[in-house]
Amino acid sequence: MGILSLIGLLVFDTLASWIRMFIALGASILLGLGIGIYAARRKTAEKVVIPIVDILQTLPILAFFPFVIYVIVATLPGYIGINAAVIFLIITSMLWNIIFGVYEAVRTLPQEFLELAALYKLNKWKRLAKIYVPASMPKVIDQSTLSFAIGLFYLVTSEIFSTANSTYAVKYGIGVELTKLAISNNFAAYAIGIAVFIAFVVATRLFFFAKLEKYYTRYNAPIRLKPLAQTRHRQYAAFAHAIVTHIPRIRFRTENKQQIDRVYTPKPEKKIISSKAIGYALLSVTILLILFYRPFSANEGTVLASLAVSFARVWLAFALITIIAVPLVVYLLFMSKHASSYLLLFQILASIPATILLPIIVTALKGLPMHDELVAFTVYFLSGIWYVVFSTLANKAYIPSNMLEVKRIFGVRGIEAWKKMYFYAILPGLITGAVTGIAAEWNASIVAEYFTTSAIGSGAVITSVGIGIGKLLDTSLDSGNLSLMLLGLLNLTIMIVIINRFVWNRLYRKIEAISK
Amino acid sequence: MNLLDVAGVSYFIGDLEIIKDATFKANDGEFVSLIGPSGCGKSTLLRIIAGLIRPTKGKVMYLGKEIVEPIPEISFVFQDFALLPWLNNVENVEIGLSRSSISEEEKRKKALEILRHVGLSGFEYAYPNALSGGMKQRVGIARAIVSEPKILLMDEPFSSLDELTAEALRKDVYTMLKSKDNPVSSVIMVTHNVEEAVELSDKIVVMAQKPSYVKKILEVKMGRPRNKYSKEFRDYVNTVYKLLTT
């Protein structure tokens, strides 16, 4: 195949992927505006919607993909079904932060605007068109760039996802194409494919999101007139900003938001439901089912064992991520003179979803002992690392500006500098990175632990770990064992909610209490 | 030999000249103020003296020896306090003893002692963000003097505080610095507050801007304590104002 026709093919496939992305983005924006405005304007809706979204946004929803496929493909025939499933899944990755963005924008609207609307008797639609939607748009665009970055991971993972059943795989898409190239050992073409993918990511940032951002923030212009430092890194910085891989910083912001609300609302209203209540309800229903529903009680042992093994993989990968990311970030933040150049490189690297590398990782690790374990570990590692790196870097704004001067003036060095300065300075970002990074690892589990190419031709199981929750979800889809799949998802969900509640939230609050 | 010599210091960012040929000196026992309009590079000059920034031309010497990096004999008080929010006050003060080779217990003892000295008894184990601005700056000062430096550099130390707090702290700082058991023999303070400069200084270095240069060095020969409302005081204030505005 000539290089031009190869590139043509790759562009065609990437376009197919991008169509899915933009359909999902459009739907997410519409839904986000609807739900966000509704939650912000209706007290009862607020008390139900916000806690639910709060939980949903921390769940590795990609793990639900086998279940979503099962349900949607059963209702919608052929390629419509699988594409609908993929798009639905991408929406679940994009929607939550857009809802929060809209909700915040509408909640913080000046009271005068609403009085104005009442004064001129604007009807519901006029209020939407003239006040709520325009007021939300800057936040929507801001969150959309983040959504798009997260969505890419979901897109690629769901595209390369395949099981024995060919109706469970998409036909066109960059993920499919790259898998084909990698399993036919065509590595040069694979590299070109990655380059095309990166070009699309950068172009989308520069020609789509940057333009939108400019348009919707045009009346906020003066705020952006901060003088830029006269350095030769300025162009780098501007470019880096344009493609910056937005990293979720939303996880804990919602709590802060509620605190802010409490300050301004004279009477703090009671929530009808809290995320805590949802967690307990989920837990008790599951326990009851396990005790009294035969298919659940029979399988709970297997599910728990799978979950435990996957947990070990995910957390071991996270341990390695921490060991590498912490010195790297400290170096970039406090020591390097060329941080912005490195940052640009990392942002480009991070724009490649780890799961798209899976086919090449499989090949690269061929012949090594414990091959399938290594593949899973590598994919987990690559899925999580950028979240940790970038949220720790993004934390820079909260580091006392003169910390480095203090360090030099008073000669704080070596272990003391790590103990008293660097460690605490990066800790809040590290925790946000841990939550988002570990969620990304779980998301990758459905392809990292079990990967076949049956659906796109060669019929081989490429990698498959002995036991793990990702594998359990995939194989239960294959065998049509819906109750096993549901039990797996319930266990995974409860575990994530418990860890968020009792580990991360507590840690975060503790840190916030002193460093605010 | 002078305690501190600032000799022909110029500083460029790219082609832009920020400081032009600044020259002055500080002797033993002198309180020197650097005054000038905001954004004229006073803080940059102070950072050059501290050894945080290298000048493009010229040099700064401590007892005749060129300063190329921060040295233990010179300490610094920051405008926005620069306390580490995750360390409590006594731990923050101990940062000031990082270079010292004494034991941890002795560091703690010294830090507690100096905190009492600056009037923060009872707040030793509180976190900085639980304190008011004036108290935070007291911690900042404690951290700066706990290691017994010879020269204390202060970058607008009172400008983040409200006027009443600032006045009380100015008095305390001056009393402390002039007390016999205090090792600090010279202070260089950046300020844009004329009265503050006249009240505290033995010498006022008036700077003008774009690029920043030393317009005049004014000796303040007035007894202490100084009365803000005396004619002599007002005359000094007027002279400095005139220098700054013409």
PDB file of C-alpha atoms in Angstrom, chain A residues 230 398-413 416 419-422 424-425 514-516, chain B residues 13 47 50-52 70-71 74-76 78 80 82-87 94-96 98-99 127 129 143-144:
ATOM      1  CA  GLN A 230       8.921  38.446  28.138  1.00  0.00           C
ATOM      2  CA  TYR A 398      -1.526  26.858  45.205  1.00  0.00           C
ATOM      3  CA  ILE A 399       2.139  26.599  46.107  1.00  0.00           C
ATOM      4  CA  PRO A 400       3.332  29.631  48.081  1.00  0.00           C
ATOM      5  CA  SER A 401       4.910  31.830  45.447  1.00  0.00           C
ATOM      6  CA  ASN A 402       8.041  32.577  47.430  1.00  0.00           C
ATOM      7  CA  MET A 403       8.727  29.029  48.527  1.00  0.00           C
ATOM      8  CA  LEU A 404      11.817  28.659  46.381  1.00  0.00           C
ATOM      9  CA  GLU A 405      13.196  31.997  47.579  1.00  0.00           C
ATOM     10  CA  VAL A 406      12.611  30.914  51.159  1.00  0.00           C
ATOM     11  CA  LYS A 407      14.445  27.700  50.363  1.00  0.00           C
ATOM     12  CA  ARG A 408      17.473  29.515  48.986  1.00  0.00           C
ATOM     13  CA  ILE A 409      17.610  32.301  51.552  1.00  0.00           C
ATOM     14  CA  PHE A 410      17.532  29.941  54.504  1.00  0.00           C
ATOM     15  CA  GLY A 411      19.544  27.226  52.788  1.00  0.00           C
ATOM     16  CA  VAL A 412      16.967  24.441  53.042  1.00  0.00           C
ATOM     17  CA  ARG A 413      18.514  21.451  51.300  1.00  0.00           C
ATOM     18  CA  GLU A 416      14.796  18.641  54.681  1.00  0.00           C
ATOM     19  CA  LYS A 419      10.208  16.781  53.944  1.00  0.00           C
ATOM     20  CA  LYS A 420       9.245  20.363  54.641  1.00  0.00           C
ATOM     21  CA  MET A 421       8.598  21.791  51.184  1.00  0.00           C
ATOM     22  CA  TYR A 422       8.246  19.588  48.104  1.00  0.00           C
ATOM     23  CA  TYR A 424       3.464  19.106  51.039  1.00  0.00           C
ATOM     24  CA  ALA A 425       3.564  21.396  48.037  1.00  0.00           C
ATOM     25  CA  ILE A 514      -4.079  23.251  56.941  1.00  0.00           C
ATOM     26  CA  SER A 515      -2.989  24.515  53.561  1.00  0.00           C
ATOM     27  CA  LYS A 516      -5.842  26.859  52.785  1.00  0.00           C
TER      28      LYS A 516
ATOM     29  CA  ILE B  13      15.728  41.309  31.370  1.00  0.00           C
ATOM     30  CA  ARG B  47      16.853  40.224  45.712  1.00  0.00           C
ATOM     31  CA  ALA B  50      20.216  38.763  48.893  1.00  0.00           C
ATOM     32  CA  GLY B  51      22.005  36.732  46.234  1.00  0.00           C
ATOM     33  CA  LEU B  52      18.724  35.393  44.837  1.00  0.00           C
ATOM     34  CA  PRO B  70      22.382  33.611  49.501  1.00  0.00           C
ATOM     35  CA  ILE B  71      24.709  33.579  52.536  1.00  0.00           C
ATOM     36  CA  ILE B  74      22.098  37.935  55.236  1.00  0.00           C
ATOM     37  CA  SER B  75      18.443  37.201  55.947  1.00  0.00           C
ATOM     38  CA  PHE B  76      15.177  38.230  54.367  1.00  0.00           C
ATOM     39  CA  PHE B  78       9.047  38.895  52.629  1.00  0.00           C
ATOM     40  CA  ASP B  80       3.599  38.554  51.717  1.00  0.00           C
ATOM     41  CA  ALA B  82       6.026  33.563  52.588  1.00  0.00           C
ATOM     42  CA  LEU B  83       5.221  31.221  55.450  1.00  0.00           C
ATOM     43  CA  LEU B  84       4.678  27.582  54.557  1.00  0.00           C
ATOM     44  CA  PRO B  85       1.001  26.923  55.340  1.00  0.00           C
ATOM     45  CA  TRP B  86       1.553  23.243  56.131  1.00  0.00           C
ATOM     46  CA  LEU B  87       4.116  23.912  58.872  1.00  0.00           C
ATOM     47  CA  GLU B  94      12.967  26.470  62.367  1.00  0.00           C
ATOM     48  CA  ILE B  95      13.264  26.835  58.580  1.00  0.00           C
ATOM     49  CA  GLY B  96      15.438  29.809  59.465  1.00  0.00           C
ATOM     50  CA  SER B  98      18.226  25.054  58.240  1.00  0.00           C
ATOM     51  CA  ARG B  99      21.923  25.817  57.788  1.00  0.00           C
ATOM     52  CA  TYR B 127      -0.705  27.163  61.779  1.00  0.00           C
ATOM     53  CA  ASN B 129      -3.273  30.733  58.378  1.00  0.00           C
ATOM     54  CA  ARG B 143      12.273  33.171  61.041  1.00  0.00           C
ATOM     55  CA  ALA B 144      14.568  35.799  59.560  1.00  0.00           C
TER      56      ALA B 144
END
